[in-house]
């Protein structure tokens, strides 16, 4: 059975953030739900802090689901073509290392700011991980708690709440083994479920590393998993599955020719945004608290002077933020970047994504599944690692 089905009573203390239809895609996060990841190590500590609102998830059984702070393990400031992440430039749009690396994924795989000339100054997200899946560096193969290797927060809002199990700046690769009871059959197919918590667009892949080896990108990239492409689905709150046609890409990816899946759930709420505290006082259409750098028009202190939300050339300076624009900022099908895969009632349930992967013919034993999500509208890579056994 899914280990997320046995929920602690402390779940009653947790809230869940509504997204997709009403809140903007602020700092993007995604997390593996099934099998349960090591990154969800604090899932039973529901009372650890009021800000652990990322814990909510969808369960394959339809029962309550608590994923701890699994969605807060990631790397940031990770630009394609660069040798390393700077850990602070999560929303800055810039060729940070000046390598001039150009992503080659096909146009249809782009998830945000789709209606501009590729690689022009208006193609502001062109340096971010999803434009060349797998090519961006990461700080740790299983993510950092809060997105940085340091204890304090940085301006990118990596607000990981320290618990007795993990702390801000901790490496995910150093988390202890978390037995899940999940068994995969070599040569067969296996199910993986993940949940987006706010949406910066992009896509993802699954990989394996033997549990007795050091968990590194090199190890995971050596065991990239292929998708069963006709079996992607959305998981609703009651456990119902809605089959959807996924979009998969193997052009411009690394390892060369490896297959990645675009997030089937479009980002929403892109458009004019101001520098409010999104956790406490954001209200759609509220421009009274000043614009982010890169979104301003004339005096930022004047209500209504934020830009329209259309992507324009970004200042590319430290702390600038163009991560929430889109072209066009509104679409015939609403405020999403591409048509949603199911109706509004379905989307309102905040579905998780179900994937089937092909299990390679590997020696039996313990393995770690690595979930890597390369963002499109930010220079972030979301990462989780989970324990399984292959027979």
PDB file of N, CA, C and O in Angstrom, residues 266-291:
ATOM      1  N   UNK A 266      -0.510  23.545 -16.921  1.00  0.00           N
ATOM      2  CA  UNK A 266       0.050  24.851 -17.292  1.00  0.00           C
ATOM      3  C   UNK A 266       0.134  25.804 -16.115  1.00  0.00           C
ATOM      4  O   UNK A 266      -0.706  25.784 -15.220  1.00  0.00           O
ATOM      5  N   UNK A 267       1.165  26.622 -16.130  1.00  0.00           N
ATOM      6  CA  UNK A 267       1.262  27.677 -15.133  1.00  0.00           C
ATOM      7  C   UNK A 267       0.149  28.690 -15.335  1.00  0.00           C
ATOM      8  O   UNK A 267      -0.316  28.913 -16.450  1.00  0.00           O
ATOM      9  N   UNK A 268      -0.291  29.293 -14.261  1.00  0.00           N
ATOM     10  CA  UNK A 268      -1.383  30.256 -14.333  1.00  0.00           C
ATOM     11  C   UNK A 268      -1.041  31.501 -13.537  1.00  0.00           C
ATOM     12  O   UNK A 268      -0.092  31.531 -12.772  1.00  0.00           O
ATOM     13  N   UNK A 269      -1.810  32.531 -13.746  1.00  0.00           N
ATOM     14  CA  UNK A 269      -1.622  33.738 -12.969  1.00  0.00           C
ATOM     15  C   UNK A 269      -0.469  34.586 -13.447  1.00  0.00           C
ATOM     16  O   UNK A 269      -0.128  35.567 -12.807  1.00  0.00           O
ATOM     17  N   UNK A 270       0.183  34.217 -14.560  1.00  0.00           N
ATOM     18  CA  UNK A 270       1.253  35.068 -15.066  1.00  0.00           C
ATOM     19  C   UNK A 270       0.678  36.411 -15.478  1.00  0.00           C
ATOM     20  O   UNK A 270      -0.391  36.496 -16.064  1.00  0.00           O
ATOM     21  N   UNK A 271       1.393  37.448 -15.194  1.00  0.00           N
ATOM     22  CA  UNK A 271       0.914  38.782 -15.508  1.00  0.00           C
ATOM     23  C   UNK A 271       1.491  39.784 -14.544  1.00  0.00           C
ATOM     24  O   UNK A 271       2.485  39.524 -13.868  1.00  0.00           O
ATOM     25  N   UNK A 272       0.915  40.972 -14.439  1.00  0.00           N
ATOM     26  CA  UNK A 272       1.497  42.013 -13.581  1.00  0.00           C
ATOM     27  C   UNK A 272       1.509  41.582 -12.121  1.00  0.00           C
ATOM     28  O   UNK A 272       0.528  41.118 -11.586  1.00  0.00           O
ATOM     29  N   UNK A 273       2.656  41.719 -11.499  1.00  0.00           N
ATOM     30  CA  UNK A 273       2.806  41.350 -10.098  1.00  0.00           C
ATOM     31  C   UNK A 273       3.599  42.426  -9.374  1.00  0.00           C
ATOM     32  O   UNK A 273       4.468  43.072  -9.952  1.00  0.00           O
ATOM     33  N   UNK A 274       3.329  42.596  -8.104  1.00  0.00           N
ATOM     34  CA  UNK A 274       4.114  43.547  -7.328  1.00  0.00           C
ATOM     35  C   UNK A 274       4.806  42.838  -6.180  1.00  0.00           C
ATOM     36  O   UNK A 274       4.585  41.669  -5.936  1.00  0.00           O
ATOM     37  N   UNK A 275       5.666  43.568  -5.497  1.00  0.00           N
ATOM     38  CA  UNK A 275       6.542  42.960  -4.499  1.00  0.00           C
ATOM     39  C   UNK A 275       5.857  42.822  -3.153  1.00  0.00           C
ATOM     40  O   UNK A 275       6.366  43.250  -2.129  1.00  0.00           O
ATOM     41  N   UNK A 276       4.685  42.208  -3.149  1.00  0.00           N
ATOM     42  CA  UNK A 276       4.009  41.922  -1.890  1.00  0.00           C
ATOM     43  C   UNK A 276       4.615  40.659  -1.282  1.00  0.00           C
ATOM     44  O   UNK A 276       5.300  39.901  -1.953  1.00  0.00           O
ATOM     45  N   UNK A 277       4.355  40.435  -0.026  1.00  0.00           N
ATOM     46  CA  UNK A 277       4.686  39.167   0.591  1.00  0.00           C
ATOM     47  C   UNK A 277       3.608  38.182   0.162  1.00  0.00           C
ATOM     48  O   UNK A 277       2.479  38.229   0.635  1.00  0.00           O
ATOM     49  N   UNK A 278       3.943  37.292  -0.743  1.00  0.00           N
ATOM     50  CA  UNK A 278       2.943  36.401  -1.331  1.00  0.00           C
ATOM     51  C   UNK A 278       2.332  35.444  -0.309  1.00  0.00           C
ATOM     52  O   UNK A 278       1.262  34.912  -0.519  1.00  0.00           O
ATOM     53  N   UNK A 279       3.034  35.218   0.796  1.00  0.00           N
ATOM     54  CA  UNK A 279       2.507  34.282   1.787  1.00  0.00           C
ATOM     55  C   UNK A 279       1.431  34.899   2.670  1.00  0.00           C
ATOM     56  O   UNK A 279       0.655  34.196   3.292  1.00  0.00           O
ATOM     57  N   UNK A 280       1.397  36.232   2.757  1.00  0.00           N
ATOM     58  CA  UNK A 280       0.490  36.838   3.728  1.00  0.00           C
ATOM     59  C   UNK A 280      -0.488  37.854   3.146  1.00  0.00           C
ATOM     60  O   UNK A 280      -1.641  37.890   3.544  1.00  0.00           O
ATOM     61  N   UNK A 281      -0.045  38.684   2.207  1.00  0.00           N
ATOM     62  CA  UNK A 281      -0.932  39.781   1.826  1.00  0.00           C
ATOM     63  C   UNK A 281      -1.137  39.935   0.330  1.00  0.00           C
ATOM     64  O   UNK A 281      -1.549  40.982  -0.127  1.00  0.00           O
ATOM     65  N   UNK A 282      -0.858  38.874  -0.446  1.00  0.00           N
ATOM     66  CA  UNK A 282      -1.094  38.991  -1.885  1.00  0.00           C
ATOM     67  C   UNK A 282      -2.582  38.949  -2.194  1.00  0.00           C
ATOM     68  O   UNK A 282      -3.320  38.107  -1.701  1.00  0.00           O
ATOM     69  N   UNK A 283      -3.022  39.863  -3.020  1.00  0.00           N
ATOM     70  CA  UNK A 283      -4.389  39.855  -3.534  1.00  0.00           C
ATOM     71  C   UNK A 283      -4.291  40.104  -5.029  1.00  0.00           C
ATOM     72  O   UNK A 283      -3.620  41.038  -5.467  1.00  0.00           O
ATOM     73  N   UNK A 284      -4.918  39.266  -5.859  1.00  0.00           N
ATOM     74  CA  UNK A 284      -4.848  39.480  -7.301  1.00  0.00           C
ATOM     75  C   UNK A 284      -5.255  40.902  -7.672  1.00  0.00           C
ATOM     76  O   UNK A 284      -6.264  41.421  -7.203  1.00  0.00           O
ATOM     77  N   UNK A 285      -4.457  41.542  -8.495  1.00  0.00           N
ATOM     78  CA  UNK A 285      -4.766  42.898  -8.931  1.00  0.00           C
ATOM     79  C   UNK A 285      -4.300  43.977  -7.979  1.00  0.00           C
ATOM     80  O   UNK A 285      -4.539  45.161  -8.206  1.00  0.00           O
ATOM     81  N   UNK A 286      -3.632  43.587  -6.877  1.00  0.00           N
ATOM     82  CA  UNK A 286      -3.165  44.571  -5.913  1.00  0.00           C
ATOM     83  C   UNK A 286      -1.792  45.076  -6.328  1.00  0.00           C
ATOM     84  O   UNK A 286      -0.802  44.351  -6.291  1.00  0.00           O
ATOM     85  N   UNK A 287      -1.713  46.331  -6.771  1.00  0.00           N
ATOM     86  CA  UNK A 287      -0.442  46.891  -7.213  1.00  0.00           C
ATOM     87  C   UNK A 287       0.048  47.971  -6.249  1.00  0.00           C
ATOM     88  O   UNK A 287       0.833  48.833  -6.615  1.00  0.00           O
ATOM     89  N   UNK A 288      -0.401  47.959  -5.039  1.00  0.00           N
ATOM     90  CA  UNK A 288      -0.106  49.052  -4.128  1.00  0.00           C
ATOM     91  C   UNK A 288       1.209  48.902  -3.372  1.00  0.00           C
ATOM     92  O   UNK A 288       1.593  49.794  -2.637  1.00  0.00           O
ATOM     93  N   UNK A 289       1.888  47.772  -3.530  1.00  0.00           N
ATOM     94  CA  UNK A 289       3.089  47.576  -2.720  1.00  0.00           C
ATOM     95  C   UNK A 289       4.361  47.591  -3.551  1.00  0.00           C
ATOM     96  O   UNK A 289       5.395  47.121  -3.101  1.00  0.00           O
ATOM     97  N   UNK A 290       4.320  48.133  -4.739  1.00  0.00           N
ATOM     98  CA  UNK A 290       5.532  48.282  -5.531  1.00  0.00           C
ATOM     99  C   UNK A 290       5.799  47.106  -6.444  1.00  0.00           C
ATOM    100  O   UNK A 290       5.452  45.971  -6.136  1.00  0.00           O
ATOM    101  N   UNK A 291       6.407  47.355  -7.589  1.00  0.00           N
ATOM    102  CA  UNK A 291       6.675  46.307  -8.565  1.00  0.00           C
ATOM    103  C   UNK A 291       8.027  45.670  -8.326  1.00  0.00           C
ATOM    104  O   UNK A 291       8.931  46.284  -7.780  1.00  0.00           O
TER     105      UNK A 291
END
